């Protein structure tokens, strides 16, 4: 029997998942690593923490599975997107900490691009909206801030990469400097329609092309795993941003199919097929995946703080001791008692795109208690996702009758039922909710011939369906109050910038 290993490098942890040839999980291992907050709105990771935790999780997952590395057919990599790294091409040593996708430090650089009239260029060339979320201005900031780095980059002495690229460089014996089309599409530097790095945007951000990686398919062998890691060379056969991998892992192969991943953030993607859909509702046009040189496009809306609000409840204000408690706490009260929580810790994503929003809790009364705040936090994940889906329906001109869900928080039954109620649509949870890892495994298995395209359509099974049970008036009342709460969170940090 052949096995596929998916490396799922996330914002707060690195995971390795071993799948068998029937796409069943054999074993997995997860390692958390520290988050760094040097200043308000800034978020960083130590590159070595990313690498060490991913290698350790790989070794421990294979050990748990009790398999011979010789039986691993391929390794697929999926990753937190937009997080930006810069390292020395000769030594592999990073020049600074990774700037995480959540970081807002480059908001002034984004404003400058818009003032220079490049907002429409960005949308027309990359499908993105101008925002500090994406990698381009993060790289620009690094080159501006590290003395001599821009000159060294122009001489080809430095490498830029998103996390997939950093891992491919460090894990392959060849030090492959590659990224796939899905990750390139998130940099604000890649023309997704012409499939190339964009000269206009590189000039605008003063980024030398010499430090950029080669863009490859999402399903393709990019190098061989350094044999010092598992004692054997193994094909590294897939790279894909986490949300794109989840779209693939959910089997959303047909235009119009929609999924939402409930992770640190929430990410809704709709497959739009071979034709990109240009959003008029502040969504992103992106590449779903690229195989055999052909891109499939998607509409995407990103919620910056999804499951991260639960981590905040646990780690910062100690209202819970574990994420698993939230379902019981939330259902211990009949409703939110008028409490609404807008977790805009790092601004608001789609469809609002307000870099200056900040976290806000409204509706507090003397009767509000711990359970109401926990429930409001969970409900905020649903409201934010529903705002994105409503915008997506308007862009695509179709109603979402069914939402496929995945990610750790999708195991919360209260959350999924509330999502069905607020959306007014069925919610389908697959048996394997680690669909990000599953998508990476499917892409890797496809590249080495473990599965054909026909096989891929039959790998995912449904665990449970949630059907809407809330009446329309109650739904509309809750959404109206939610949108009032959102308005009160907006533009809070603008003067500080």
CSV table of C-alpha atoms in Angstrom, one decimal:
chain,number,residue,atom,x,y,z
A,1,UNK,CA,0.0,0.0,0.0
A,2,UNK,CA,1.2,3.5,-0.9
A,3,UNK,CA,0.7,6.5,1.4
A,4,UNK,CA,0.6,10.2,0.9
A,5,UNK,CA,1.7,12.7,3.5
A,6,UNK,CA,0.3,16.2,3.6
A,7,UNK,CA,2.2,19.0,5.3
A,8,UNK,CA,-0.3,21.6,6.5
A,9,UNK,CA,1.6,24.6,7.7
A,10,UNK,CA,-0.9,26.9,9.4
A,11,UNK,CA,-0.8,30.2,11.2
A,12,UNK,CA,-0.7,28.8,14.7
A,13,UNK,CA,0.6,25.3,14.2
A,14,UNK,CA,2.2,22.9,11.8
A,15,UNK,CA,0.5,19.6,11.0
A,16,UNK,CA,1.4,16.5,9.1
A,17,UNK,CA,-1.3,14.0,8.1
A,18,UNK,CA,-0.7,10.5,6.7
A,19,UNK,CA,-3.3,9.3,4.2
A,20,UNK,CA,-3.6,5.8,2.8
A,21,UNK,CA,-4.5,5.1,-0.9
A,22,UNK,CA,-8.3,5.3,0.0
A,23,UNK,CA,-7.7,8.9,1.3
A,24,UNK,CA,-8.3,7.7,4.9
A,25,UNK,CA,-6.3,9.4,7.7
A,26,UNK,CA,-3.8,6.9,9.2
A,27,UNK,CA,-2.1,9.2,11.6
A,28,UNK,CA,-1.4,12.9,12.2
A,29,UNK,CA,0.6,15.1,14.4
A,30,UNK,CA,0.2,18.8,15.2
A,31,UNK,CA,2.8,21.2,16.8
A,32,UNK,CA,1.9,24.7,17.9
A,33,UNK,CA,4.5,27.5,17.7
A,34,UNK,CA,4.6,31.0,19.1
A,35,UNK,CA,3.0,34.1,17.7
A,36,UNK,CA,4.9,37.4,18.0
A,37,UNK,CA,3.3,40.8,18.4
A,38,UNK,CA,6.0,43.4,18.4
A,39,UNK,CA,3.6,46.4,18.1
A,40,UNK,CA,-0.2,46.8,17.9
A,41,UNK,CA,-1.4,45.4,14.6
A,42,UNK,CA,1.9,43.7,13.9
A,43,UNK,CA,2.2,39.9,13.7
A,44,UNK,CA,5.3,37.9,13.1
A,45,UNK,CA,6.6,34.3,13.1
A,46,UNK,CA,10.2,33.1,13.5
A,47,UNK,CA,11.0,31.2,10.3
A,48,UNK,CA,12.9,28.6,12.2
A,49,UNK,CA,9.8,27.9,14.3
A,50,UNK,CA,7.8,27.3,11.1
A,51,UNK,CA,10.5,24.9,9.7
A,52,UNK,CA,11.3,23.0,12.9
A,53,UNK,CA,7.6,22.4,13.8
A,54,UNK,CA,6.8,21.2,10.3
A,55,UNK,CA,9.8,18.8,10.1
A,56,UNK,CA,9.1,17.5,13.6
A,57,UNK,CA,5.4,17.0,12.9
A,58,UNK,CA,6.3,15.1,9.7
A,59,UNK,CA,8.6,12.7,11.5
A,60,UNK,CA,6.2,12.1,14.4
A,61,UNK,CA,3.2,11.5,12.1
A,62,UNK,CA,5.1,8.9,10.1
A,63,UNK,CA,6.3,7.3,13.4
A,64,UNK,CA,2.7,7.2,14.7
A,65,UNK,CA,1.5,5.7,11.4
A,66,UNK,CA,4.1,2.9,11.8
A,67,UNK,CA,4.9,2.9,8.1
A,68,UNK,CA,8.1,2.6,6.2
A,69,UNK,CA,9.1,5.9,4.5
A,70,UNK,CA,9.7,3.7,1.4
A,71,UNK,CA,6.0,3.3,1.2
A,72,UNK,CA,5.3,7.1,1.0
A,73,UNK,CA,4.5,7.9,-2.7
A,74,UNK,CA,4.6,11.6,-2.3
A,75,UNK,CA,4.4,14.6,0.0
A,76,UNK,CA,2.1,17.6,-0.6
A,77,UNK,CA,2.5,21.0,1.0
A,78,UNK,CA,-0.3,23.4,1.9
A,79,UNK,CA,0.2,26.6,3.8
A,80,UNK,CA,-0.9,29.8,5.4
A,81,UNK,CA,-1.0,32.3,2.6
A,82,UNK,CA,0.4,35.8,2.2
A,83,UNK,CA,2.9,35.3,5.0
A,84,UNK,CA,6.2,36.7,3.7
A,85,UNK,CA,9.8,35.5,4.1
A,86,UNK,CA,13.1,36.7,2.8
A,87,UNK,CA,16.3,34.7,3.0
A,88,UNK,CA,19.9,34.5,1.8
A,89,UNK,CA,20.1,32.4,-1.3
A,90,UNK,CA,23.6,31.1,-0.4
A,91,UNK,CA,23.1,30.3,3.3
A,92,UNK,CA,19.3,29.9,3.5
A,93,UNK,CA,19.4,32.2,6.6
A,94,UNK,CA,16.3,34.5,6.9
A,95,UNK,CA,17.0,38.2,7.0
A,96,UNK,CA,14.2,38.9,9.5
A,97,UNK,CA,11.1,37.3,11.0
A,98,UNK,CA,8.3,36.3,8.7
A,99,UNK,CA,5.6,39.0,8.4
A,100,UNK,CA,2.3,37.1,8.9
A,101,UNK,CA,-0.8,37.6,6.7
A,102,UNK,CA,-2.6,39.2,9.6
A,103,UNK,CA,0.0,42.0,10.0
A,104,UNK,CA,-1.2,45.5,9.3
A,105,UNK,CA,2.1,47.4,9.4
A,106,UNK,CA,2.1,48.0,5.6
A,107,UNK,CA,-1.3,49.8,5.5
A,108,UNK,CA,0.5,53.1,4.7
A,109,UNK,CA,2.3,51.5,1.8
A,110,UNK,CA,-1.1,50.3,0.5
A,111,UNK,CA,-2.5,53.8,0.8
A,112,UNK,CA,0.4,55.1,-1.2
A,113,UNK,CA,-0.3,52.7,-4.0
A,114,UNK,CA,-3.9,53.8,-4.1
A,115,UNK,CA,-2.9,57.4,-4.0
A,116,UNK,CA,-0.6,56.7,-7.0
A,117,UNK,CA,-3.6,55.5,-8.9
A,118,UNK,CA,-2.7,51.8,-8.8
A,119,UNK,CA,-5.9,50.5,-7.1
A,120,UNK,CA,-7.6,49.6,-10.4
A,121,UNK,CA,-4.4,48.2,-11.8
A,122,UNK,CA,-4.1,45.9,-8.9
A,123,UNK,CA,-7.7,44.7,-9.4
A,124,UNK,CA,-7.4,44.4,-13.1
A,125,UNK,CA,-4.0,42.5,-13.0
A,126,UNK,CA,-4.2,40.4,-9.9
A,127,UNK,CA,-7.9,40.1,-9.0
A,128,UNK,CA,-7.1,41.4,-5.5
A,129,UNK,CA,-8.2,44.5,-3.7
A,130,UNK,CA,-5.4,46.8,-2.3
A,131,UNK,CA,-4.8,45.7,1.2
A,132,UNK,CA,-2.0,45.1,3.7
A,133,UNK,CA,-3.2,41.4,3.9
A,134,UNK,CA,-1.2,40.5,0.7
A,135,UNK,CA,2.5,39.8,0.4
A,136,UNK,CA,3.6,42.5,-2.0
A,137,UNK,CA,3.8,45.4,0.4
A,138,UNK,CA,5.2,43.1,3.1
A,139,UNK,CA,8.1,42.4,0.8
A,140,UNK,CA,8.4,46.0,0.0
A,141,UNK,CA,8.6,46.9,3.7
A,142,UNK,CA,11.3,44.3,4.2
A,143,UNK,CA,13.4,45.7,1.4
A,144,UNK,CA,12.8,49.3,2.6
A,145,UNK,CA,13.7,48.4,6.2
A,146,UNK,CA,16.8,46.1,5.9
A,147,UNK,CA,19.8,48.0,4.8
A,148,UNK,CA,21.3,46.8,1.5
A,149,UNK,CA,18.7,44.2,0.9
A,150,UNK,CA,17.2,45.7,-2.3
A,151,UNK,CA,20.6,45.8,-3.9
A,152,UNK,CA,21.4,42.3,-2.8
A,153,UNK,CA,18.0,41.1,-4.2
A,154,UNK,CA,18.7,42.8,-7.5
A,155,UNK,CA,22.0,40.8,-7.7
A,156,UNK,CA,20.1,37.5,-7.2
A,157,UNK,CA,21.5,37.0,-3.7
A,158,UNK,CA,18.2,36.8,-1.9
A,159,UNK,CA,15.0,34.8,-2.1
A,160,UNK,CA,11.5,35.9,-1.4
A,161,UNK,CA,8.8,33.3,-0.7
A,162,UNK,CA,5.5,32.6,0.8
A,163,UNK,CA,5.5,29.7,3.3
A,164,UNK,CA,5.1,27.0,0.6
A,165,UNK,CA,8.2,28.4,-1.1
A,166,UNK,CA,10.2,28.5,2.1
A,167,UNK,CA,9.3,24.9,2.9
A,168,UNK,CA,10.0,23.7,-0.6
A,169,UNK,CA,13.4,25.4,-0.4
A,170,UNK,CA,14.3,23.9,2.9
A,171,UNK,CA,12.8,20.4,2.5
A,172,UNK,CA,14.0,19.5,-1.0
A,173,UNK,CA,17.5,18.4,-1.6
A,174,UNK,CA,17.6,20.7,-4.6
A,175,UNK,CA,16.6,23.8,-2.6
A,176,UNK,CA,13.8,24.3,-5.2
A,177,UNK,CA,12.9,28.0,-5.3
A,178,UNK,CA,9.3,27.6,-6.5
A,179,UNK,CA,5.8,28.6,-5.6
A,180,UNK,CA,2.6,27.4,-7.1
A,181,UNK,CA,0.1,29.6,-9.0
A,182,UNK,CA,-2.4,29.8,-6.0
A,183,UNK,CA,0.2,31.3,-3.7
A,184,UNK,CA,1.6,33.5,-6.4
A,185,UNK,CA,-1.9,34.8,-6.9
A,186,UNK,CA,-1.9,36.1,-3.3
A,187,UNK,CA,1.2,38.2,-3.5
A,188,UNK,CA,-0.3,41.3,-5.3
A,189,UNK,CA,2.6,40.9,-7.7
A,190,UNK,CA,1.3,38.1,-10.0
A,191,UNK,CA,-0.9,38.7,-13.1
A,192,UNK,CA,-3.4,35.9,-12.8
A,193,UNK,CA,-4.8,36.4,-16.3
A,194,UNK,CA,-1.4,36.3,-18.1
A,195,UNK,CA,0.2,33.9,-15.6
A,196,UNK,CA,3.3,35.9,-15.0
A,197,UNK,CA,4.9,38.2,-12.5
A,198,UNK,CA,3.6,41.7,-13.2
A,199,UNK,CA,6.2,44.3,-14.4
A,200,UNK,CA,4.0,47.3,-13.5
A,201,UNK,CA,3.4,46.2,-9.9
A,202,UNK,CA,7.0,45.2,-9.4
A,203,UNK,CA,8.1,48.6,-10.5
A,204,UNK,CA,5.5,50.3,-8.3
A,205,UNK,CA,6.8,48.5,-5.2
A,206,UNK,CA,10.4,48.6,-6.3
A,207,UNK,CA,10.8,44.8,-6.1
A,208,UNK,CA,13.6,43.2,-8.2
A,209,UNK,CA,12.3,40.2,-10.1
A,210,UNK,CA,15.6,38.3,-9.5
A,211,UNK,CA,14.4,37.4,-5.9
A,212,UNK,CA,11.1,35.9,-7.0
A,213,UNK,CA,10.4,32.1,-7.3
A,214,UNK,CA,9.5,30.2,-10.4
A,215,UNK,CA,5.7,29.6,-10.6
A,216,UNK,CA,4.7,26.0,-11.0
A,217,UNK,CA,1.5,23.9,-11.2
A,218,UNK,CA,-0.3,23.0,-7.9
A,219,UNK,CA,0.0,19.3,-8.8
A,220,UNK,CA,3.5,18.6,-9.9
A,221,UNK,CA,6.8,17.2,-8.6
A,222,UNK,CA,9.0,20.1,-7.6
A,223,UNK,CA,11.9,18.2,-6.0
A,224,UNK,CA,12.8,15.3,-3.7
A,225,UNK,CA,12.7,15.4,0.1
A,226,UNK,CA,16.1,15.7,1.6
A,227,UNK,CA,16.9,12.1,2.6
A,228,UNK,CA,18.3,13.3,5.9
A,229,UNK,CA,14.8,14.1,7.1
A,230,UNK,CA,13.2,10.6,6.8
A,231,UNK,CA,16.1,8.6,5.5
A,232,UNK,CA,14.8,8.4,2.0
A,233,UNK,CA,14.1,10.7,-1.0
A,234,UNK,CA,10.4,11.2,-1.6
A,235,UNK,CA,8.8,13.3,-4.3
A,236,UNK,CA,7.4,16.7,-3.1
A,237,UNK,CA,4.5,16.7,-5.5
A,238,UNK,CA,2.1,19.5,-4.6
A,239,UNK,CA,2.1,23.1,-3.4
A,240,UNK,CA,-1.2,24.9,-2.8
A,241,UNK,CA,-2.4,27.7,-0.5
A,242,UNK,CA,-4.5,26.3,2.3
A,243,UNK,CA,-7.9,27.6,1.0
A,244,UNK,CA,-7.3,26.4,-2.5
A,245,UNK,CA,-6.3,23.0,-1.2
A,246,UNK,CA,-9.5,22.9,0.9
A,247,UNK,CA,-11.6,23.7,-2.2
A,248,UNK,CA,-9.9,20.8,-4.0
A,249,UNK,CA,-10.2,18.6,-1.0
A,250,UNK,CA,-13.9,19.3,-0.8
A,251,UNK,CA,-14.3,18.1,-4.3
A,252,UNK,CA,-15.6,21.5,-5.5
A,253,UNK,CA,-14.5,20.7,-9.1
A,254,UNK,CA,-17.6,22.1,-10.8
A,255,UNK,CA,-18.4,25.9,-11.3
A,256,UNK,CA,-20.8,27.2,-8.6
A,257,UNK,CA,-19.6,24.9,-5.8
A,258,UNK,CA,-18.8,26.7,-2.6
A,259,UNK,CA,-16.9,25.8,0.6
A,260,UNK,CA,-16.0,27.6,3.8
A,261,UNK,CA,-13.0,26.7,5.9
A,262,UNK,CA,-13.2,27.6,9.6
A,263,UNK,CA,-9.6,28.0,10.7
A,264,UNK,CA,-7.8,30.9,12.3
A,265,UNK,CA,-9.7,33.0,9.7
A,266,UNK,CA,-12.7,31.9,7.6
A,267,UNK,CA,-12.3,31.6,3.9
A,268,UNK,CA,-15.2,31.1,1.5
A,269,UNK,CA,-14.3,30.1,-2.1
A,270,UNK,CA,-16.6,29.5,-5.1
A,271,UNK,CA,-15.3,27.6,-8.1
A,272,UNK,CA,-15.9,29.7,-11.2
A,273,UNK,CA,-14.2,27.4,-13.7
A,274,UNK,CA,-12.0,28.5,-16.6
A,275,UNK,CA,-13.5,32.0,-16.6
A,276,UNK,CA,-12.6,34.5,-13.9
A,277,UNK,CA,-15.5,36.5,-12.4
A,278,UNK,CA,-14.7,40.1,-11.6
A,279,UNK,CA,-16.3,41.1,-8.3
A,280,UNK,CA,-18.3,44.2,-7.8
A,281,UNK,CA,-18.9,43.5,-4.1
A,282,UNK,CA,-15.3,43.7,-2.8
A,283,UNK,CA,-14.5,40.0,-3.2
A,284,UNK,CA,-11.3,38.6,-4.6
A,285,UNK,CA,-10.8,36.9,-8.0
A,286,UNK,CA,-8.1,34.3,-7.6
A,287,UNK,CA,-6.8,31.0,-8.9
A,288,UNK,CA,-8.5,28.0,-7.5
A,289,UNK,CA,-5.6,25.7,-8.6
A,290,UNK,CA,-3.5,25.1,-11.7
A,291,UNK,CA,-3.0,21.7,-13.1
A,292,UNK,CA,-1.5,20.7,-16.5
A,293,UNK,CA,-0.7,24.4,-17.0
A,294,UNK,CA,-4.4,25.4,-16.9
A,295,UNK,CA,-5.8,27.6,-14.2
A,296,UNK,CA,-9.2,27.1,-12.6
A,297,UNK,CA,-10.5,30.4,-11.1
A,298,UNK,CA,-12.4,31.1,-8.0
A,299,UNK,CA,-14.2,33.9,-6.1
A,300,UNK,CA,-13.0,34.3,-2.5
A,301,UNK,CA,-14.0,36.3,0.5
A,302,UNK,CA,-11.7,36.2,3.6
A,303,UNK,CA,-12.6,36.7,7.2
A,304,UNK,CA,-9.5,37.6,9.1
A,305,UNK,CA,-10.6,36.4,12.6
A,306,UNK,CA,-12.6,33.2,12.7
A,307,UNK,CA,-11.3,30.5,15.1
A,308,UNK,CA,-8.7,33.0,16.3
A,309,UNK,CA,-11.5,34.6,18.4
A,310,UNK,CA,-11.8,31.4,20.3
A,311,UNK,CA,-8.0,31.4,20.9
A,312,UNK,CA,-8.4,34.9,22.2
A,313,UNK,CA,-11.1,33.8,24.6
A,314,UNK,CA,-8.8,31.1,25.8
A,315,UNK,CA,-5.4,32.7,25.8
A,316,UNK,CA,-6.0,36.4,26.4
A,317,UNK,CA,-9.0,36.8,28.7
A,318,UNK,CA,-9.2,33.2,30.0
A,319,UNK,CA,-13.0,32.8,29.6
A,320,UNK,CA,-12.4,29.2,28.5
A,321,UNK,CA,-9.6,26.7,29.0
A,322,UNK,CA,-10.0,24.8,25.8
A,323,UNK,CA,-11.7,25.5,22.4
A,324,UNK,CA,-13.9,22.4,22.8
A,325,UNK,CA,-15.7,24.0,25.8
A,326,UNK,CA,-17.3,26.7,23.6
A,327,UNK,CA,-20.2,24.5,22.3
A,328,UNK,CA,-21.4,23.6,25.8
A,329,UNK,CA,-20.9,27.2,27.1
A,330,UNK,CA,-22.8,28.7,24.1
A,331,UNK,CA,-25.7,26.3,24.4
A,332,UNK,CA,-26.0,26.9,28.2
A,333,UNK,CA,-27.9,30.1,27.4
A,334,UNK,CA,-30.9,30.4,25.0
A,335,UNK,CA,-29.5,33.3,23.0
A,336,UNK,CA,-26.8,36.0,23.1
A,337,UNK,CA,-28.8,38.3,25.4
A,338,UNK,CA,-28.3,41.2,22.9
A,339,UNK,CA,-24.5,40.9,22.9
A,340,UNK,CA,-22.7,41.1,19.5
A,341,UNK,CA,-18.9,40.7,19.1
A,342,UNK,CA,-17.1,42.0,16.1
A,343,UNK,CA,-13.6,40.4,16.3
A,344,UNK,CA,-11.9,43.0,14.1
A,345,UNK,CA,-8.5,42.6,15.9
A,346,UNK,CA,-6.6,43.2,12.7
A,347,UNK,CA,-9.2,45.0,10.7
A,348,UNK,CA,-12.1,43.7,8.7
A,349,UNK,CA,-11.8,41.6,5.5
A,350,UNK,CA,-14.3,41.0,2.8
A,351,UNK,CA,-16.7,42.5,2.0
A,352,UNK,CA,-15.9,45.5,4.2
A,353,UNK,CA,-12.1,45.8,3.7
A,354,UNK,CA,-11.5,48.2,6.6
A,355,UNK,CA,-7.9,48.1,7.7
A,356,UNK,CA,-8.8,50.4,10.6
A,357,UNK,CA,-11.6,48.5,12.2
A,358,UNK,CA,-10.8,47.0,15.7
A,359,UNK,CA,-12.4,44.5,17.9
A,360,UNK,CA,-15.7,45.6,19.5
A,361,UNK,CA,-18.3,44.1,21.9
A,362,UNK,CA,-21.6,45.9,21.9
A,363,UNK,CA,-24.9,45.3,23.7
A,364,UNK,CA,-23.4,44.6,27.2
A,365,UNK,CA,-25.8,45.0,30.1
A,366,UNK,CA,-25.5,44.1,33.7
A,367,UNK,CA,-27.1,40.7,32.9
A,368,UNK,CA,-24.5,39.8,30.3
A,369,UNK,CA,-22.3,37.0,31.4
A,370,UNK,CA,-19.4,34.7,30.3
A,371,UNK,CA,-21.7,32.4,28.3
A,372,UNK,CA,-23.2,35.3,26.3
A,373,UNK,CA,-19.8,36.6,25.3
A,374,UNK,CA,-18.6,33.1,24.3
A,375,UNK,CA,-21.8,32.6,22.3
A,376,UNK,CA,-21.4,36.0,20.7
A,377,UNK,CA,-17.9,35.2,19.7
A,378,UNK,CA,-19.0,31.9,18.0
A,379,UNK,CA,-21.9,33.7,16.3
A,380,UNK,CA,-19.5,36.3,15.0
A,381,UNK,CA,-17.8,33.6,12.9
A,382,UNK,CA,-21.1,32.8,11.3
A,383,UNK,CA,-22.1,36.4,10.7
A,384,UNK,CA,-18.8,37.3,9.0
A,385,UNK,CA,-19.0,34.2,6.8
A,386,UNK,CA,-22.6,35.0,5.8
A,387,UNK,CA,-21.7,38.5,4.8
A,388,UNK,CA,-19.1,37.1,2.4
A,389,UNK,CA,-21.5,34.5,1.0
A,390,UNK,CA,-24.2,37.2,0.4
A,391,UNK,CA,-21.6,39.3,-1.6
A,392,UNK,CA,-20.6,36.2,-3.5
A,393,UNK,CA,-24.1,35.4,-4.5
A,394,UNK,CA,-24.6,38.9,-5.8
A,395,UNK,CA,-21.4,38.6,-7.9
A,396,UNK,CA,-22.0,35.2,-9.3
A,397,UNK,CA,-25.8,35.8,-9.8
A,398,UNK,CA,-26.8,32.6,-8.0
A,399,UNK,CA,-28.2,31.5,-4.6
A,400,UNK,CA,-26.1,29.2,-2.4
A,401,UNK,CA,-28.3,26.2,-1.7
A,402,UNK,CA,-25.5,24.2,-0.1
A,403,UNK,CA,-22.3,25.1,1.7
A,404,UNK,CA,-19.5,22.6,2.2
A,405,UNK,CA,-17.6,23.2,5.4
A,406,UNK,CA,-14.3,22.1,6.9
A,407,UNK,CA,-11.6,23.2,9.3
A,408,UNK,CA,-11.3,22.6,13.0
A,409,UNK,CA,-14.2,24.8,14.1
A,410,UNK,CA,-16.6,23.0,11.8
A,411,UNK,CA,-16.6,20.2,14.4
A,412,UNK,CA,-18.7,22.5,16.6
A,413,UNK,CA,-22.3,21.5,16.1
A,414,UNK,CA,-23.8,24.7,17.5
A,415,UNK,CA,-21.6,26.7,15.1
A,416,UNK,CA,-22.7,24.7,12.1
A,417,UNK,CA,-26.4,24.8,12.9
A,418,UNK,CA,-26.2,28.5,13.5
A,419,UNK,CA,-24.5,28.8,10.1
A,420,UNK,CA,-27.3,26.9,8.4
A,421,UNK,CA,-29.9,29.1,10.2
A,422,UNK,CA,-28.3,32.4,9.3
A,423,UNK,CA,-27.5,31.4,5.8
A,424,UNK,CA,-30.8,29.8,5.2
A,425,UNK,CA,-29.1,26.9,3.4
A,426,UNK,CA,-27.9,23.4,4.0
A,427,UNK,CA,-24.5,22.9,5.5
A,428,UNK,CA,-22.6,19.7,4.7
A,429,UNK,CA,-19.7,18.6,6.8
A,430,UNK,CA,-17.4,15.9,5.4
A,431,UNK,CA,-16.2,12.9,7.2
A,432,UNK,CA,-12.6,14.2,6.9
A,433,UNK,CA,-12.8,17.8,8.1
A,434,UNK,CA,-9.0,18.2,7.5
A,435,UNK,CA,-9.8,19.0,3.9
A,436,UNK,CA,-6.9,21.4,3.6
A,437,UNK,CA,-4.5,18.5,4.2
A,438,UNK,CA,-6.7,16.2,2.1
A,439,UNK,CA,-6.6,18.6,-0.8
A,440,UNK,CA,-2.8,18.7,-0.6
A,441,UNK,CA,-2.7,14.9,-0.5
A,442,UNK,CA,-5.1,14.6,-3.5
A,443,UNK,CA,-3.0,17.1,-5.5
A,444,UNK,CA,0.2,15.2,-4.6
A,445,UNK,CA,-1.3,11.8,-5.3
A,446,UNK,CA,-2.6,13.0,-8.6
A,447,UNK,CA,0.9,14.1,-9.6
A,448,UNK,CA,2.5,10.7,-9.0
A,449,UNK,CA,-0.3,8.6,-10.4
A,450,UNK,CA,-1.8,7.3,-7.1
A,451,UNK,CA,-5.2,8.8,-8.1
A,452,UNK,CA,-6.6,9.7,-11.5
A,453,UNK,CA,-8.9,12.7,-12.0
A,454,UNK,CA,-11.9,10.3,-12.0
A,455,UNK,CA,-10.7,8.8,-8.7
A,456,UNK,CA,-10.6,12.2,-7.0
A,457,UNK,CA,-14.3,12.7,-7.4
A,458,UNK,CA,-15.1,9.7,-5.2
A,459,UNK,CA,-12.7,10.2,-2.3
A,460,UNK,CA,-14.7,12.5,0.0
A,461,UNK,CA,-17.8,11.3,2.1
A,462,UNK,CA,-20.3,13.4,4.1
A,463,UNK,CA,-20.4,13.0,7.8
A,464,UNK,CA,-23.5,15.2,8.7
A,465,UNK,CA,-25.9,17.7,7.1
A,466,UNK,CA,-27.3,20.7,9.0
A,467,UNK,CA,-30.6,22.2,7.8
A,468,UNK,CA,-31.9,25.7,8.5
A,469,UNK,CA,-34.5,25.8,11.3
A,470,UNK,CA,-34.7,29.6,12.0
A,471,UNK,CA,-37.6,31.6,10.7
A,472,UNK,CA,-36.9,34.5,8.3
A,473,UNK,CA,-37.9,37.3,10.7
A,474,UNK,CA,-35.6,36.1,13.4
A,475,UNK,CA,-32.8,35.7,10.9
A,476,UNK,CA,-33.2,39.3,9.5
A,477,UNK,CA,-33.4,40.8,13.0
A,478,UNK,CA,-30.1,39.2,14.1
A,479,UNK,CA,-28.4,40.2,10.8
A,480,UNK,CA,-29.6,43.8,11.2
A,481,UNK,CA,-28.2,44.0,14.7
A,482,UNK,CA,-24.9,42.4,13.5
A,483,UNK,CA,-24.5,45.1,10.8
A,484,UNK,CA,-25.1,47.8,13.3
A,485,UNK,CA,-22.3,46.3,15.5
A,486,UNK,CA,-20.0,46.2,12.4
A,487,UNK,CA,-20.6,49.9,11.8
A,488,UNK,CA,-19.5,50.7,15.4
A,489,UNK,CA,-16.2,48.9,14.9
A,490,UNK,CA,-15.2,50.7,11.8
A,491,UNK,CA,-12.4,53.3,11.3
A,492,UNK,CA,-11.4,53.1,15.0
A,493,UNK,CA,-7.6,53.0,14.4
A,494,UNK,CA,-7.4,55.5,11.5
A,495,UNK,CA,-6.0,58.4,13.5
A,496,UNK,CA,-3.2,56.1,14.9
A,497,UNK,CA,-2.0,55.3,11.4
